[in-house]
Structures are given as structure tokens and as C-alpha cells.
GROMACS .gro file of C-alpha atoms in nm:
model
  221
    1MET     CA    1   0.007   0.016   0.003
    2LYS     CA    2   0.140   0.327  -0.132
    3LYS     CA    3   0.147   0.535   0.189
    4PRO     CA    4  -0.033   0.813   0.287
    5SER     CA    5   0.103   1.162   0.318
    6TRP     CA    6   0.016   1.434   0.540
    7SER     CA    7   0.117   1.763   0.636
    8HIS     CA    8   0.078   2.000   0.924
    9SER     CA    9  -0.304   2.014   0.943
   10SER     CA   10  -0.404   1.679   0.855
   11LEU     CA   11  -0.267   1.505   1.100
   12LYS     CA   12  -0.341   1.740   1.364
   13ASP     CA   13  -0.720   1.661   1.239
   14PHE     CA   14  -0.670   1.287   1.200
   15GLU     CA   15  -0.522   1.330   1.613
   16GLY     CA   16  -0.868   1.542   1.668
   17CYS     CA   17  -1.110   1.261   1.550
   18GLN     CA   18  -0.981   0.955   1.344
   19ARG     CA   19  -1.339   0.918   1.223
   20ARG     CA   20  -1.426   1.251   1.112
   21TYR     CA   21  -1.026   1.257   0.955
   22HIS     CA   22  -1.205   0.942   0.720
   23GLU     CA   23  -1.507   1.080   0.654
   24VAL     CA   24  -1.320   1.424   0.593
   25LYS     CA   25  -1.006   1.395   0.414
   26VAL     CA   26  -1.039   1.040   0.271
   27LEU     CA   27  -1.343   0.929   0.154
   28LYS     CA   28  -1.478   1.277   0.079
   29ASN     CA   29  -1.803   1.227   0.229
   30TYR     CA   30  -1.857   1.629   0.346
   31PRO     CA   31  -1.670   1.922   0.079
   32PHE     CA   32  -1.501   2.180   0.245
   33VAL     CA   33  -1.790   2.504   0.297
   34GLU     CA   34  -1.601   2.842   0.284
   35THR     CA   35  -1.692   3.052   0.490
   36GLU     CA   36  -1.678   3.456   0.574
   37ALA     CA   37  -1.370   3.396   0.825
   38THR     CA   38  -1.198   3.121   0.589
   39ARG     CA   39  -1.236   3.371   0.257
   40TYR     CA   40  -1.151   3.724   0.437
   41GLY     CA   41  -0.852   3.482   0.599
   42THR     CA   42  -0.767   3.380   0.178
   43GLN     CA   43  -0.772   3.734   0.065
   44VAL     CA   44  -0.547   3.832   0.322
   45HIS     CA   45  -0.301   3.564   0.197
   46GLU     CA   46  -0.334   3.756  -0.139
   47SER     CA   47  -0.257   4.069  -0.114
   48LEU     CA   48   0.044   3.974   0.107
   49GLU     CA   49   0.232   3.739  -0.124
   50LEU     CA   50   0.149   3.959  -0.456
   51TYR     CA   51   0.275   4.282  -0.229
   52ILE     CA   52   0.585   4.060  -0.179
   53LYS     CA   53   0.667   3.854  -0.511
   54ASP     CA   54   0.536   4.080  -0.754
   55GLY     CA   55   0.530   4.442  -0.549
   56LYS     CA   56   0.150   4.467  -0.634
   57PRO     CA   57   0.027   4.761  -0.375
   58ILE     CA   58  -0.193   4.588  -0.077
   59PRO     CA   59  -0.532   4.657  -0.146
   60PRO     CA   60  -0.667   4.974   0.110
   61GLU     CA   61  -0.899   4.760   0.304
   62HIS     CA   62  -0.529   4.515   0.423
   63SER     CA   63  -0.301   4.785   0.415
   64GLN     CA   64  -0.279   4.827   0.815
   65PHE     CA   65  -0.071   4.514   0.778
   66GLN     CA   66   0.162   4.649   0.583
   67PRO     CA   67   0.440   4.812   0.896
   68VAL     CA   68   0.434   4.402   0.992
   69VAL     CA   69   0.567   4.268   0.621
   70ASP     CA   70   0.739   4.561   0.555
   71ALA     CA   71   0.951   4.509   0.904
   72LEU     CA   72   0.989   4.129   0.847
   73LEU     CA   73   1.135   4.251   0.451
   74LYS     CA   74   1.356   4.481   0.586
   75LYS     CA   75   1.566   4.136   0.655
   76ALA     CA   76   1.870   4.023   0.450
   77GLY     CA   77   1.798   3.745   0.265
   78ARG     CA   78   1.635   3.552  -0.064
   79ARG     CA   79   1.255   3.631   0.031
   80LEU     CA   80   0.989   3.296  -0.095
   81PRO     CA   81   0.634   3.331  -0.077
   82GLU     CA   82   0.425   3.086  -0.030
   83TYR     CA   83   0.694   2.838  -0.061
   84GLU     CA   84   0.536   2.524  -0.115
   85MET     CA   85   0.767   2.240   0.066
   86ALA     CA   86   0.770   1.907  -0.013
   87LEU     CA   87   0.946   1.565   0.105
   88ASP     CA   88   0.955   1.184   0.071
   89THR     CA   89   1.026   0.910   0.395
   90ASN     CA   90   1.358   0.938   0.346
   91LEU     CA   91   1.377   1.323   0.405
   92ASN     CA   92   1.451   1.456   0.084
   93PRO     CA   93   1.354   1.721  -0.145
   94VAL     CA   94   1.095   1.625  -0.387
   95SER     CA   95   0.787   1.803  -0.648
   96TRP     CA   96   0.493   1.889  -0.480
   97GLY     CA   97   0.331   1.683  -0.739
   98ASP     CA   98   0.574   1.418  -0.685
   99ASP     CA   99   0.406   1.017  -0.625
  100ASN     CA  100   0.708   0.975  -0.338
  101VAL     CA  101   0.593   1.272  -0.179
  102TRP     CA  102   0.544   1.168   0.232
  103VAL     CA  103   0.516   1.532   0.369
  104ARG     CA  104   0.336   1.871   0.231
  105GLY     CA  105   0.387   2.230   0.378
  106ILE     CA  106   0.369   2.576   0.237
  107ALA     CA  107   0.519   2.826   0.392
  108ASP     CA  108   0.344   3.201   0.383
  109LEU     CA  109   0.694   3.333   0.370
  110ILE     CA  110   1.046   3.238   0.383
  111ILE     CA  111   1.341   3.449   0.412
  112ILE     CA  112   1.655   3.263   0.385
  113ASP     CA  113   2.041   3.451   0.463
  114ASP     CA  114   2.220   3.240   0.265
  115GLU     CA  115   2.552   3.439   0.438
  116ASN     CA  116   2.445   3.402   0.776
  117LEU     CA  117   2.307   3.081   0.756
  118THR     CA  118   1.990   3.167   0.847
  119ALA     CA  119   1.587   3.205   0.794
  120TRP     CA  120   1.300   3.356   0.904
  121VAL     CA  121   0.977   3.206   0.833
  122ALA     CA  122   0.659   3.394   0.882
  123ASP     CA  123   0.291   3.232   0.896
  124TRP     CA  124   0.013   3.463   0.855
  125LYS     CA  125  -0.281   3.455   1.092
  126THR     CA  126  -0.601   3.631   1.034
  127GLY     CA  127  -0.782   3.447   1.308
  128ASN     CA  128  -0.742   3.441   1.715
  129ASN     CA  129  -0.427   3.414   1.910
  130LYS     CA  130  -0.622   3.261   2.195
  131TYR     CA  131  -0.493   2.895   2.124
  132PRO     CA  132  -0.143   2.943   1.946
  133ASP     CA  133  -0.007   2.590   1.786
  134ARG     CA  134   0.326   2.621   1.844
  135ASP     CA  135   0.378   2.291   1.625
  136GLN     CA  136   0.289   2.380   1.306
  137LEU     CA  137   0.639   2.632   1.376
  138VAL     CA  138   0.822   2.318   1.438
  139LEU     CA  139   0.744   2.099   1.074
  140MET     CA  140   0.797   2.473   0.885
  141SER     CA  141   1.134   2.484   1.072
  142ILE     CA  142   1.262   2.109   0.999
  143MET     CA  143   1.144   2.132   0.644
  144VAL     CA  144   1.348   2.480   0.597
  145PHE     CA  145   1.647   2.230   0.708
  146ALA     CA  146   1.550   1.954   0.418
  147HIS     CA  147   1.520   2.201   0.164
  148PHE     CA  148   1.776   2.401   0.292
  149PRO     CA  149   2.045   2.187   0.415
  150HIS     CA  150   2.349   2.434   0.434
  151ILE     CA  151   2.069   2.709   0.715
  152ARG     CA  152   2.177   2.645   1.088
  153ARG     CA  153   1.947   2.832   1.200
  154VAL     CA  154   1.546   2.875   1.207
  155ASN     CA  155   1.366   3.164   1.336
  156SER     CA  156   1.018   3.130   1.267
  157ALA     CA  157   0.673   3.280   1.454
  158LEU     CA  158   0.337   3.279   1.322
  159MET     CA  159   0.177   3.626   1.278
  160PHE     CA  160  -0.156   3.746   1.433
  161ILE     CA  161  -0.213   4.053   1.200
  162VAL     CA  162  -0.514   4.156   1.325
  163LYS     CA  163  -0.416   4.084   1.701
  164ASN     CA  164  -0.074   4.261   1.616
  165ASP     CA  165   0.039   3.970   1.799
  166MET     CA  166   0.313   3.709   1.730
  167VAL     CA  167   0.424   3.375   1.903
  168LYS     CA  168   0.799   3.279   1.779
  169MET     CA  169   1.097   2.994   1.799
  170SER     CA  170   1.435   2.953   1.716
  171MET     CA  171   1.552   2.635   1.618
  172SER     CA  172   1.907   2.506   1.536
  173SER     CA  173   1.929   2.246   1.245
  174ASP     CA  174   2.136   1.999   1.532
  175GLU     CA  175   1.748   2.008   1.666
  176ALA     CA  176   1.561   1.844   1.351
  177ALA     CA  177   1.641   1.474   1.393
  178LYS     CA  178   1.450   1.443   1.722
  179HIS     CA  179   1.146   1.641   1.555
  180TRP     CA  180   1.127   1.445   1.279
  181TRP     CA  181   1.112   1.127   1.521
  182ASP     CA  182   0.828   1.268   1.655
  183TYR     CA  183   0.691   1.276   1.338
  184ARG     CA  184   0.717   0.937   1.289
  185GLU     CA  185   0.543   0.823   1.578
  186ARG     CA  186   0.263   0.965   1.552
  187TYR     CA  187   0.289   0.924   1.152
  188ALA     CA  188   0.315   0.597   1.232
  189ARG     CA  189  -0.020   0.605   1.404
  190LEU     CA  190  -0.217   0.751   1.085
  191GLU     CA  191  -0.080   0.472   0.876
  192SER     CA  192  -0.195   0.169   1.075
  193CYS     CA  193  -0.541   0.274   1.041
  194PHE     CA  194  -0.457   0.286   0.679
  195GLU     CA  195  -0.325  -0.021   0.702
  196HIS     CA  196  -0.617  -0.189   0.911
  197ASP     CA  197  -0.953   0.022   0.802
  198VAL     CA  198  -1.056   0.078   1.150
  199TRP     CA  199  -1.116   0.491   1.228
  200ASN     CA  200  -1.203   0.517   1.609
  201PRO     CA  201  -1.447   0.843   1.673
  202ASN     CA  202  -1.334   1.040   1.955
  203GLN     CA  203  -1.612   1.228   2.184
  204THR     CA  204  -1.499   1.530   2.276
  205PRO     CA  205  -1.749   1.897   2.376
  206LEU     CA  206  -1.733   1.985   2.003
  207CYS     CA  207  -1.859   1.706   1.858
  208GLY     CA  208  -2.185   1.908   1.771
  209TRP     CA  209  -2.002   2.119   1.498
  210CYS     CA  210  -1.886   1.827   1.349
  211ALA     CA  211  -2.029   1.755   0.994
  212VAL     CA  212  -1.975   1.431   1.020
  213LYS     CA  213  -2.367   1.383   1.138
  214THR     CA  214  -2.353   1.023   1.056
  215CYS     CA  215  -2.102   0.904   1.310
  216GLU     CA  216  -2.288   0.809   1.680
  217PHE     CA  217  -2.135   1.106   1.863
  218HIS     CA  218  -2.305   1.362   1.727
  219PRO     CA  219  -2.603   1.568   1.871
  220LYS     CA  220  -2.795   1.493   1.537
  221HIS     CA  221  -2.728   1.168   1.473
   0.00000   0.00000   0.00000
């Protein structure tokens, strides 16, 4: 069996509820429904990407975010907006659509300072900063080390631009191996579900907001 690929968001979904992951991500019984919040986030990401990549002016409705972006762009290095990274199981970089992709991730902005062997990674967040997910910074950092093996340190941040807040992290290249082992252990549980086709539900207070209404734990079942 071909090994299933994963990303930060898909692994998080799986660990939240195997049943929901299977119904939504694998069987695709419940297509993604765009909300006003997700639409706004997509628009902001596009505005900032075009500003960084092509110098296109940020629209007035998103102009309040420009000072944050400009501060990052003062850092020395190559600017890589919306940079796609993909690796095989041996942690070798592959193309995004390669048949051997094991893990994928997109960084909203990477700045590679080749001279100082340092990278900066920023992820724009237009939602609430109450429960920051630092695990995303871990994965982005170790994927940068795999794609840019000369880099020795990655400084990363979740940029809660609407809330004017950030959550920062710094990692050296010699820390990457232990984090990959952690991810391999987590991934093994996902792989086991595919092998045995067993997808157990996880009952939580959030079940009422789940799209999978056929689940026995859904209030409307």
C-alpha cells in the first residue's frame, strides 16, 4: 500500500478525530465549506503574497498589515512567499505532486540569509491568538532545514496580524532529527489506520460542530 501523505493540518485533524479525518479527508463525504472567516484569510494571504512577490500595492482593506510585512522584509536574504515544500520518507526534497511525497507544507514567507546561514519563516494568521499552534512552527522549521541544508538556524513566528501579536520560535539544525522522530511516531498511528481500516471516533465537546452527522457521537445522529 502506498504510504499516505500528510501535512500539519491533516495530521492535526487525524489526531483530533480519526473518524472525522476518514470521512472528510479520505472518503471526501463532506466537502469544505467556505466561511466568511476563511474567505477573509484567503484574501489577506493573496494580498500579502502579491505585495512581497510582485510589489503590487496592498489593497486599502488590508493596508493595516503592511507595517508588519515591511518590518520582515527589512531582513537580509532571499524572499520566498507562499513557498511549497515537499519531502519523501527519507526527507529528500521532491516536487509538490511527486508520487513519493510523504509530507507537504507551505510557508507564507521564508527569507533565506545564505551569508549568515539563517532563515526566517512567517505564517500569517487572521484568526484568534488564544490557542497558538506552535507545532506548525516546528514542522516548518525542520522542513526548511531539509530543503536548505546549509541553513543552521530557523527563526519562525505565527503572525497574528489582526490581533497585533506573534508567537516566536528559534531552532538550530541539530534539533531537527529529534522532531522528525516525534513526527514519525505520530504518523505511525495514521499509517496503522490506513492499514487496518479502523477509524475510531473521539468524543469531545466539539462534536456538535462536526460535519460528520452520521457519527454516533454527533448530537443530531
